[in-house]
Short mmCIF file of C-alpha atoms in Angstrom, two decimals:
data_model
loop_
_atom_site.label_atom_id
_atom_site.label_comp_id
_atom_site.label_asym_id
_atom_site.label_seq_id
_atom_site.Cartn_x
_atom_site.Cartn_y
_atom_site.Cartn_z
CA MET F 520 72.72 4.73 30.33
CA THR F 521 70.94 2.65 32.96
CA THR F 522 68.59 3.67 35.71
CA ARG F 523 69.94 2.51 39.03
CA ARG F 524 67.39 1.51 41.63
CA THR F 525 68.10 2.52 45.17
CA ARG F 526 67.30 0.18 48.02
CA PRO F 527 64.48 1.60 50.17
CA ALA F 528 65.46 2.60 53.67
CA PRO F 529 65.08 -0.53 55.81
CA ARG F 530 62.60 -0.52 58.67
CA PRO F 531 63.64 -1.91 62.05
CA PRO F 532 61.84 -5.00 63.35
CA GLU F 533 58.28 -4.51 64.54
CA GLY F 534 58.21 -3.48 68.17
CA THR F 535 61.56 -1.64 68.05
CA PRO F 536 61.21 1.56 70.10
CA PRO F 537 61.72 4.92 68.33
CA ARG F 538 65.23 6.37 68.30
CA THR F 539 64.33 8.85 71.05
CA GLU F 540 63.44 5.96 73.37
CA LEU F 541 66.54 3.96 72.36
CA ALA F 542 68.69 7.02 73.08
CA ARG F 543 67.00 7.41 76.48
CA GLN F 544 67.87 3.80 77.29
CA ALA F 545 71.46 4.33 76.13
CA ARG F 546 71.74 7.40 78.35
CA THR F 547 70.56 5.28 81.27
CA VAL F 548 73.16 2.58 80.59
CA LEU F 549 75.92 5.19 80.40
CA ALA F 550 74.69 7.48 83.19
CA ASP F 551 77.63 6.78 85.53
CA ALA F 552 80.09 7.07 82.65
CA VAL F 553 78.68 10.49 81.73
CA ARG F 554 78.93 11.72 85.32
CA ILE F 555 82.54 10.53 85.56
CA ALA F 556 83.37 12.06 82.16
CA HIS F 557 82.00 15.43 83.29
CA TRP F 558 83.99 15.15 86.52
CA ALA F 559 87.21 14.18 84.71
CA ALA F 560 86.79 16.92 82.10
CA GLY F 561 86.36 19.52 84.82
CA THR F 562 89.25 18.34 87.00
CA PRO F 563 92.43 20.38 86.52
CA GLY F 564 95.88 18.87 86.59
CA PRO F 565 97.17 15.33 85.97
CA GLY F 566 95.75 12.14 87.31
CA THR F 567 93.00 11.23 84.87
CA ALA F 568 95.00 9.10 82.47
CA ALA F 569 94.08 5.54 81.66
CA PRO F 570 93.92 3.56 83.81
CA LEU F 571 92.59 6.05 86.36
CA ALA F 572 95.32 6.95 88.86
CA ALA F 573 94.70 5.89 92.46
CA HIS F 574 94.40 9.41 93.88
CA ALA F 575 92.06 10.44 91.04
CA LEU F 576 89.98 7.32 91.69
CA GLU F 577 89.59 8.30 95.34
CA ARG F 578 88.71 11.91 94.50
CA ALA F 579 86.11 10.82 91.96
CA ALA F 580 84.54 8.29 94.33
CA THR F 581 84.20 10.96 97.01
CA ALA F 582 82.91 13.69 94.69
CA LEU F 583 80.39 11.47 92.89
CA GLU F 584 79.39 9.32 95.89
CA LEU F 585 80.25 6.13 94.04
CA SER F 586 82.35 3.16 95.05
CA PRO F 587 85.89 2.93 93.60
CA ALA F 588 84.77 -0.09 91.55
CA GLN F 589 81.88 1.91 90.08
CA VAL F 590 84.21 4.78 89.24
CA ARG F 591 86.74 2.48 87.58
CA ALA F 592 84.02 0.77 85.51
CA GLY F 593 82.43 4.09 84.57
CA TRP F 594 85.79 5.54 83.55
CA ASP F 595 86.49 2.61 81.23
CA ARG F 596 83.04 2.97 79.69
CA ALA F 597 83.49 6.71 79.20
CA ARG F 598 86.69 6.13 77.27
CA LEU F 599 85.27 3.29 75.16
CA ALA F 600 82.13 5.31 74.34
CA GLY F 601 84.15 8.36 73.27
CA LEU F 602 82.89 10.54 76.13
CA VAL F 603 86.40 11.55 77.16
CA GLU F 604 89.57 12.06 75.17
CA LEU F 605 93.03 11.82 76.68
CA HIS F 606 95.69 14.42 75.98
CA GLY F 607 98.81 13.34 77.81
CA ASP F 608 97.81 13.21 81.49
CA THR F 609 94.72 15.35 81.00
CA ALA F 610 91.20 14.24 80.13
CA ARG F 611 89.05 16.50 77.97
CA PRO F 612 85.40 16.14 77.04
CA GLY F 613 84.86 14.26 73.82
CA TRP F 614 82.49 15.60 71.19
CA ARG F 615 79.90 13.01 72.19
CA LEU F 616 79.86 14.32 75.75
CA ARG F 617 79.34 17.87 74.49
CA ALA F 618 76.42 16.67 72.34
CA TRP F 619 75.06 14.15 74.85
CA ASP F 620 71.93 15.97 75.99
CA ARG F 621 70.82 17.21 72.57
CA ASP F 622 71.95 14.68 69.94
CA ASP F 623 70.32 11.23 70.03
CA SER F 624 72.51 10.01 67.16
CA ALA F 625 75.67 10.85 69.12
CA VAL F 626 74.28 8.97 72.11
CA LEU F 627 73.47 5.87 70.07
CA ARG F 628 76.86 5.91 68.34
CA GLY F 629 78.51 6.14 71.75
CA TRP F 630 76.53 3.19 73.04
CA VAL F 631 77.26 1.11 69.92
CA ALA F 632 80.99 1.81 70.44
CA LEU F 633 80.60 0.42 73.96
CA PHE F 634 78.60 -2.56 72.64
CA ASP F 635 81.36 -3.35 70.14
CA ALA F 636 83.90 -3.29 72.99
CA TRP F 637 81.97 -5.59 75.34
CA SER F 638 84.92 -7.98 75.66
CA LEU F 639 87.04 -5.10 77.01
CA VAL F 640 84.37 -3.96 79.46
CA HIS F 641 84.07 -7.41 81.05
CA ALA F 642 87.48 -9.05 81.37
CA ALA F 643 87.78 -12.70 80.35
CA PRO F 644 88.62 -15.30 83.01
CA ALA F 645 92.34 -15.08 83.67
CA ASP F 646 92.99 -18.82 83.49
CA ILE F 647 91.76 -19.22 79.89
CA GLU F 648 94.28 -18.94 77.08
CA ALA F 649 93.98 -15.96 74.74
CA GLY F 650 93.33 -18.11 71.66
CA ALA F 651 90.21 -19.66 73.17
CA VAL F 652 88.95 -16.23 74.22
CA ALA F 653 89.53 -14.84 70.72
CA GLU F 654 87.58 -17.71 69.16
CA ALA F 655 84.68 -17.09 71.52
CA VAL F 656 84.65 -13.37 70.67
CA GLU F 657 84.64 -14.24 66.98
CA ALA F 658 81.72 -16.63 67.50
CA VAL F 659 79.55 -14.22 69.52
CA PRO F 660 77.97 -12.48 66.46
CA GLN F 661 76.33 -15.82 65.59
CA VAL F 662 74.94 -16.02 69.12
CA LEU F 663 73.62 -12.47 68.85
CA SER F 664 72.02 -13.25 65.48
CA LEU F 665 70.13 -16.19 66.98
CA LEU F 666 68.93 -13.99 69.85
CA GLN F 667 67.81 -11.31 67.40
CA LEU F 668 66.01 -13.69 65.06
CA SER F 669 64.29 -15.45 67.97
CA ALA F 670 62.73 -12.15 69.13
CA GLY F 671 62.50 -13.44 72.68
CA PRO F 672 64.25 -15.53 75.32
CA VAL F 673 66.65 -18.23 74.11
CA THR F 674 67.78 -21.02 76.42
CA VAL F 675 71.41 -21.19 77.43
CA PRO F 676 71.77 -24.81 76.12
CA ALA F 677 70.69 -23.62 72.65
CA LEU F 678 73.17 -20.76 72.76
CA LEU F 679 75.90 -23.11 74.01
CA ASP F 680 75.24 -25.52 71.16
CA LEU F 681 75.50 -22.71 68.61
CA LEU F 682 78.68 -21.33 70.18
CA GLY F 683 80.28 -24.78 70.10
CA GLN F 684 79.35 -25.27 66.44
CA ARG F 685 80.71 -21.88 65.43
CA VAL F 686 83.98 -22.36 67.34
CA ALA F 687 84.42 -25.77 65.66
CA GLU F 688 83.86 -24.14 62.24
CA LEU F 689 86.45 -21.45 63.01
CA GLN F 690 88.98 -24.05 64.12
CA GLU F 691 88.36 -26.09 60.98
CA GLU F 692 88.72 -23.04 58.73
CA ARG F 693 91.94 -22.07 60.47
CA CYS F 694 93.29 -25.61 60.23
CA GLU F 695 92.56 -25.78 56.49
CA VAL F 696 94.32 -22.47 55.91
CA LEU F 697 97.39 -23.64 57.80
CA LEU F 698 97.51 -27.04 56.14
CA GLY F 699 96.91 -25.66 52.66
CA PRO F 700 94.65 -26.92 49.89
CA GLY F 701 94.49 -30.64 49.23
CA ARG F 702 95.71 -31.57 52.70
CA THR F 703 92.49 -31.74 54.68
CA ALA F 704 92.04 -35.52 54.31
CA PRO F 705 95.18 -36.36 56.32
CA ALA F 706 94.01 -33.90 58.91
CA ALA F 707 90.69 -35.73 59.10
CA ALA F 708 92.55 -39.00 59.52
CA ALA F 709 94.62 -37.46 62.27
CA GLU F 710 91.45 -36.23 63.97
CA THR F 711 90.07 -39.76 63.91
CA ALA F 712 93.26 -40.98 65.55
CA GLY F 713 93.18 -38.11 68.05
CA ILE F 714 96.73 -36.96 67.35
CA ALA F 715 98.28 -33.58 66.68
CA GLY F 716 98.57 -32.29 63.15
CA PRO F 717 101.32 -30.13 61.60
CA ALA F 718 102.61 -27.10 63.48
CA GLY F 719 101.36 -28.59 66.72
CA ILE F 720 97.70 -28.15 65.81
CA ALA F 721 95.60 -30.45 67.92
CA ALA F 722 93.71 -32.66 65.52
CA GLY F 723 91.41 -34.24 68.06
CA PRO F 724 88.71 -32.44 70.08
CA THR F 725 90.24 -29.08 71.11
CA ARG F 726 87.44 -27.52 73.13
CA SER F 727 85.62 -29.09 76.05
CA ASP F 728 81.95 -28.42 76.70
CA ASP F 729 82.92 -27.04 80.11
CA LEU F 730 85.26 -24.50 78.54
CA ASN F 731 82.60 -23.46 76.02
CA ALA F 732 80.10 -23.08 78.85
CA LEU F 733 82.53 -20.91 80.80
CA LEU F 734 83.20 -18.72 77.77
CA LEU F 735 79.49 -18.42 76.98
CA ASP F 736 78.79 -17.31 80.56
CA TRP F 737 81.54 -14.71 80.24
CA ALA F 738 80.19 -13.44 76.90
CA LEU F 739 76.60 -13.22 78.14
CA GLU F 740 77.69 -11.40 81.29
CA GLY F 741 79.78 -8.98 79.20
CA LEU F 742 76.89 -8.25 76.84
CA ALA F 743 74.57 -7.80 79.81
CA ALA F 744 77.08 -5.41 81.38
CA VAL F 745 76.81 -3.04 78.40
CA GLY F 746 73.01 -3.25 78.31
CA ALA F 747 72.69 -5.45 75.23
CA LEU F 748 70.81 -8.32 76.88
CA THR F 749 69.20 -9.48 80.09
CA LEU F 750 69.86 -12.78 81.80
CA GLY F 751 67.14 -14.93 83.33
CA LYS F 752 67.23 -18.36 84.91
CA GLY F 753 68.68 -20.49 82.13
CA HIS F 754 67.93 -18.07 79.29
CA ALA F 755 68.99 -14.76 77.72
CA THR F 756 67.00 -12.05 75.94
CA LEU F 757 68.18 -9.09 73.90
CA THR F 758 67.19 -5.70 75.26
CA PRO F 759 65.56 -3.26 72.83
CA LEU F 760 68.97 -1.59 72.48
CA GLY F 761 70.71 -4.88 71.80
CA ASN F 762 68.04 -6.00 69.35
CA TRP F 763 68.31 -2.70 67.46
CA ALA F 764 72.14 -2.83 67.36
CA VAL F 765 72.24 -6.40 66.02
CA TRP F 766 69.60 -5.52 63.42
CA VAL F 767 71.65 -2.49 62.30
CA LYS F 768 74.76 -4.63 61.86
CA LEU F 769 72.87 -7.30 59.93
CA GLU F 770 71.44 -4.58 57.67
CA GLN F 771 74.94 -3.24 57.05
CA ILE F 772 76.00 -6.68 55.88
CA CYS F 773 72.96 -6.96 53.61
CA VAL F 774 73.57 -3.53 52.09
CA ALA F 775 77.24 -4.33 51.57
CA ALA F 776 76.35 -7.64 49.90
CA GLN F 777 74.19 -5.73 47.40
CA SER F 778 76.89 -3.13 46.72
CA PRO F 779 78.07 -3.12 43.07
CA ALA F 780 81.66 -2.80 44.31
CA GLY F 781 81.38 -6.10 46.17
CA ASN F 782 84.11 -5.13 48.64
CA ILE F 783 82.55 -7.08 51.50
CA GLU F 784 84.12 -10.34 50.29
CA GLN F 785 87.51 -8.88 49.37
CA SER F 786 90.70 -9.04 51.38
CA ALA F 787 91.69 -5.83 53.15
CA ALA F 788 94.26 -5.01 50.46
CA ASP F 789 91.81 -5.49 47.58
CA MET F 790 89.10 -3.58 49.43
CA LEU F 791 91.43 -0.63 50.03
CA LEU F 792 92.55 -0.61 46.40
CA GLY F 793 88.90 -0.61 45.37
CA CYS F 794 88.34 2.47 47.53
CA ALA F 795 91.48 4.31 46.42
CA ARG F 796 89.74 6.52 43.84
CA LEU F 797 86.58 7.14 45.84
CA THR F 798 85.92 10.43 47.55
CA PRO F 799 86.13 10.34 51.38
CA GLY F 800 82.38 9.89 52.03
CA PRO F 801 81.78 6.88 49.74
CA ALA F 802 85.11 5.39 50.84
CA ARG F 803 84.03 5.51 54.49
CA ASP F 804 80.76 3.82 53.54
CA GLU F 805 82.75 1.01 51.91
CA TYR F 806 84.99 0.70 54.98
CA ARG F 807 81.94 0.43 57.24
CA ALA F 808 80.36 -2.24 55.05
CA TRP F 809 83.58 -4.28 54.98
CA LEU F 810 84.04 -3.93 58.74
CA ALA F 811 80.43 -4.91 59.45
CA ALA F 812 81.05 -8.35 57.97
CA ARG F 813 84.00 -9.07 60.29
CA THR F 814 84.83 -9.10 63.96
CA VAL F 815 86.62 -5.97 65.08
CA GLY F 816 89.75 -7.84 66.16
CA SER F 817 90.25 -9.71 62.90
CA ALA F 818 89.49 -6.61 60.79
CA VAL F 819 91.98 -4.44 62.69
CA ALA F 820 94.65 -7.14 62.50
CA GLU F 821 94.13 -7.49 58.74
CA LEU F 822 94.29 -3.73 58.16
CA LEU F 823 97.51 -3.41 60.16
CA ALA F 824 99.02 -6.35 58.27
CA VAL F 825 98.33 -4.48 55.02
CA ALA F 826 99.79 -1.31 56.51
CA ARG F 827 103.05 -3.15 57.17
CA GLY F 828 103.41 -4.00 53.49
CA GLU F 829 105.40 -2.20 50.83
CA ASP F 830 102.53 -0.25 49.23
CA ALA F 831 102.49 3.21 50.81
CA LEU F 832 99.05 3.99 49.38
CA LEU F 833 97.54 1.00 51.17
CA ARG F 834 99.34 2.02 54.36
CA GLY F 835 97.60 5.39 54.38
CA LEU F 836 94.24 3.92 53.38
CA ALA F 837 94.48 1.25 56.08
CA PHE F 838 94.67 3.96 58.73
CA GLU F 839 91.75 5.78 57.11
CA ALA F 840 89.74 2.58 57.52
CA LEU F 841 90.94 2.30 61.13
CA ARG F 842 89.51 5.77 61.76
CA VAL F 843 86.12 4.30 60.96
CA VAL F 844 86.72 1.52 63.52
CA GLY F 845 87.33 4.12 66.24
CA ALA F 846 87.74 3.25 69.91
CA PRO F 847 88.01 -0.57 69.60
CA ALA F 848 91.11 -0.09 67.43
CA GLU F 849 92.96 2.13 69.91
CA PRO F 850 94.95 -0.58 71.79
CA GLU F 851 96.22 -2.13 68.54
CA VAL F 852 97.09 1.25 67.05
CA ARG F 853 99.05 2.16 70.20
CA SER F 854 100.88 -1.16 69.97
CA VAL F 855 102.45 -0.24 66.61
CA LEU F 856 104.03 3.03 67.80
CA ALA F 857 107.37 1.24 68.06
CA GLU F 858 107.31 0.29 64.35
CA PRO F 859 109.04 3.08 62.36
CA SER F 860 106.98 2.57 59.21
CA LEU F 861 103.68 2.82 61.10
CA ARG F 862 104.58 5.28 63.86
CA PRO F 863 103.71 8.54 62.03
CA TYR F 864 100.35 7.16 60.92
CA ALA F 865 99.61 5.82 64.39
CA LEU F 866 100.52 9.13 66.04
CA LEU F 867 98.19 11.04 63.71
CA TRP F 868 95.42 8.48 64.26
CA LEU F 869 95.74 8.77 68.03
CA ALA F 870 95.90 12.57 67.92
CA GLU F 871 92.64 12.74 65.98
CA TYR F 872 91.07 10.04 68.15
CA GLU F 873 91.96 12.10 71.23
CA GLY F 874 90.21 15.15 69.82
CA ASN F 875 92.86 17.15 67.99
CA ASP F 876 91.73 19.00 64.91
CA PRO F 877 93.00 17.08 61.84
CA ASP F 878 94.69 20.26 60.60
CA ASP F 879 96.66 20.50 63.87
CA ALA F 880 97.36 16.79 64.29
CA GLN F 881 100.65 17.10 62.37
CA ASP F 882 102.05 18.93 65.41
CA VAL F 883 102.40 15.58 67.23
CA LEU F 884 105.06 14.44 64.73
CA SER F 885 108.74 15.14 65.20
CA ARG F 886 110.58 16.71 62.29
CA GLU F 887 112.05 13.32 61.36
CA GLU F 888 108.65 11.59 61.56
CA ALA F 889 107.06 14.29 59.40
CA THR F 890 109.84 13.90 56.83
CA TRP F 891 109.45 10.11 56.80
CA LEU F 892 105.71 10.53 56.26
CA TRP F 893 106.36 13.01 53.44
CA VAL F 894 108.52 10.43 51.65
CA ASP F 895 105.98 7.66 52.26
CA THR F 896 103.15 9.78 50.87
CA ALA F 897 105.32 10.72 47.89
CA ALA F 898 105.91 7.02 47.27
CA ALA F 899 102.15 6.46 47.21
CA VAL F 900 101.72 9.30 44.72
CA ALA F 901 104.59 8.05 42.57
CA ASP F 902 103.11 4.54 42.45
CA HIS F 903 99.46 5.42 41.99
CA GLY F 904 99.05 9.14 41.27
CA GLU F 905 99.77 11.67 38.56
CA THR F 906 103.08 13.45 38.08
CA GLY F 907 101.48 16.81 38.81
CA LEU F 908 100.44 15.59 42.25
CA LEU F 909 104.03 14.64 43.03
CA VAL F 910 105.24 18.13 42.15
CA ARG F 911 102.52 19.75 44.26
CA HIS F 912 103.43 17.42 47.12
CA LEU F 913 106.60 19.49 47.56
CA ASP F 914 104.49 22.26 49.08
CA SER F 915 103.41 20.02 51.96
CA ALA F 916 106.95 19.46 53.26
CA VAL F 917 107.67 20.99 56.67
CA GLN F 918 111.15 22.14 55.67
CA GLY F 919 110.04 25.13 53.62
CA THR F 920 112.89 24.98 51.10
CA VAL F 921 113.89 22.25 48.66
CA PRO F 922 117.58 22.13 49.78
CA ALA F 923 116.53 21.67 53.40
CA LEU F 924 114.02 19.02 52.38
CA LEU F 925 116.61 17.11 50.38
CA ASP F 926 119.08 17.20 53.27
CA GLU F 927 116.55 15.74 55.71
CA VAL F 928 115.07 13.27 53.22
CA ARG F 929 118.53 11.83 52.65
CA ALA F 930 119.00 11.40 56.40
CA VAL F 931 115.61 9.91 57.26
CA GLY F 932 116.37 6.46 55.80
CA HIS F 933 113.07 5.70 54.10
CA PRO F 934 113.49 2.61 51.85
CA ARG F 935 111.77 4.36 48.93
CA THR F 936 113.81 7.57 49.06
CA VAL F 937 115.74 6.97 45.84
CA GLN F 938 112.66 6.03 43.81
CA VAL F 939 110.75 9.05 45.13
CA LEU F 940 113.53 11.47 44.30
CA VAL F 941 114.02 10.01 40.83
CA ALA F 942 110.29 10.28 40.14
CA LEU F 943 110.20 13.85 41.46
CA ALA F 944 113.18 14.86 39.32
CA ALA F 945 111.53 13.40 36.23
CA ALA F 946 108.25 15.20 36.96
CA HIS F 947 109.47 18.67 37.97
CA PRO F 948 109.44 21.31 35.23
CA ASP F 949 112.31 23.37 36.73
CA PRO F 950 115.57 21.98 35.23
CA ALA F 951 117.77 23.33 38.02
CA LEU F 952 115.59 21.91 40.77
CA ALA F 953 115.24 18.60 38.92
CA LYS F 954 119.04 18.41 38.67
CA ALA F 955 119.44 18.98 42.41
CA VAL F 956 116.89 16.29 43.16
CA ARG F 957 118.62 13.82 40.83
CA ARG F 958 121.92 14.56 42.53
CA ALA F 959 120.34 13.86 45.93
CA ALA F 960 118.94 10.57 44.59
CA PHE F 961 122.36 9.55 43.35
CA GLN F 962 123.95 10.40 46.70
CA VAL F 963 121.39 8.33 48.59
CA HIS F 964 121.87 5.46 46.16
CA THR F 965 125.65 5.47 46.46
CA GLY F 966 125.75 6.32 50.13
CA GLY F 967 127.52 9.62 49.47
CA ALA F 968 127.16 12.79 51.51
#
């Protein structure tokens, strides 16, 4: 037996205000958003969906004595900070709004959610291609780290130089992945010649200083808009809130790097498998550590890519990890509603995100979607669980009776239906029921009725 040392609780940088003062500053940043959230939550009838409907925008501007632009901006912030939750066409107060005046932790979590979504708060210039914007977003954590470590103003030329270096590194990493191992030398030769590499990848200089400068200006303005930094003449400085948030994220990376599980360096699939046998609390801690080492966009994309795979266990765990991401993942989760294999998971995720009790969230699924999810969960149990779990999984079916379940399972068209039914028949102690399940498996396999 070994004695495991625990890492002492880290102290924030000297000069960081106490949490009560940080929460006060966060309340100030989100003051308009809170007012609009209270107004929307108390407004009966439709018209407060996202984006805010025109007539609701006018009503809010009049009632709150704000300009329409202020209302629109505050509404977006309220949604991103979790102050309001949308249920169809109706906005309801989120739990953070209910706790806003008494819970400093809720306030700080709401502000951090807004900080993470800075690129959504401040729209990128419309004439810049999405790939360049994505690279800039991915490079911003390096910029923030320099600002945090400098503990004071940093000149824009220094930030621009760092942004350019980080973007070049990202482009090089991406190029090496696309070209494959052992093929970087030809790429270097192509760069020297200034020609395009395979798959149309530009091998010469791909980012002008002017474009980097434009993207840096956009990023700094976006971070200033959420209260993370202040802009002076030719320099930028983190606010106390911004300094604290960057420090917290750097600490998360350090803690994750010291974790015995070592999931921070794993792919999403390996990380999820490593968390499969953890209880919910430790699993969420591992998800947070893994997410802290990545940009939100790349982490969400990787989790959804795993969810599209054949392993049903990883599909469910991927959406558990996305619950930890929260608001920044909402657009991507909504975008997969049209994919049959992900739709039930996405509907449940959105229902819980919008404030439904997890026990009631199943009500958002149609009968067919619930049946598909039952088969998918059974496939996860069959692949990774114990036979007893598969038998007990019968009780979670919405049909209520085994014959009704078998009829609907056969009709739902899940690709793992046969394997699930065969595994269930082999595991069930009732011979008559096992026989009926085997018959259903055979009928699905042969296409019979």
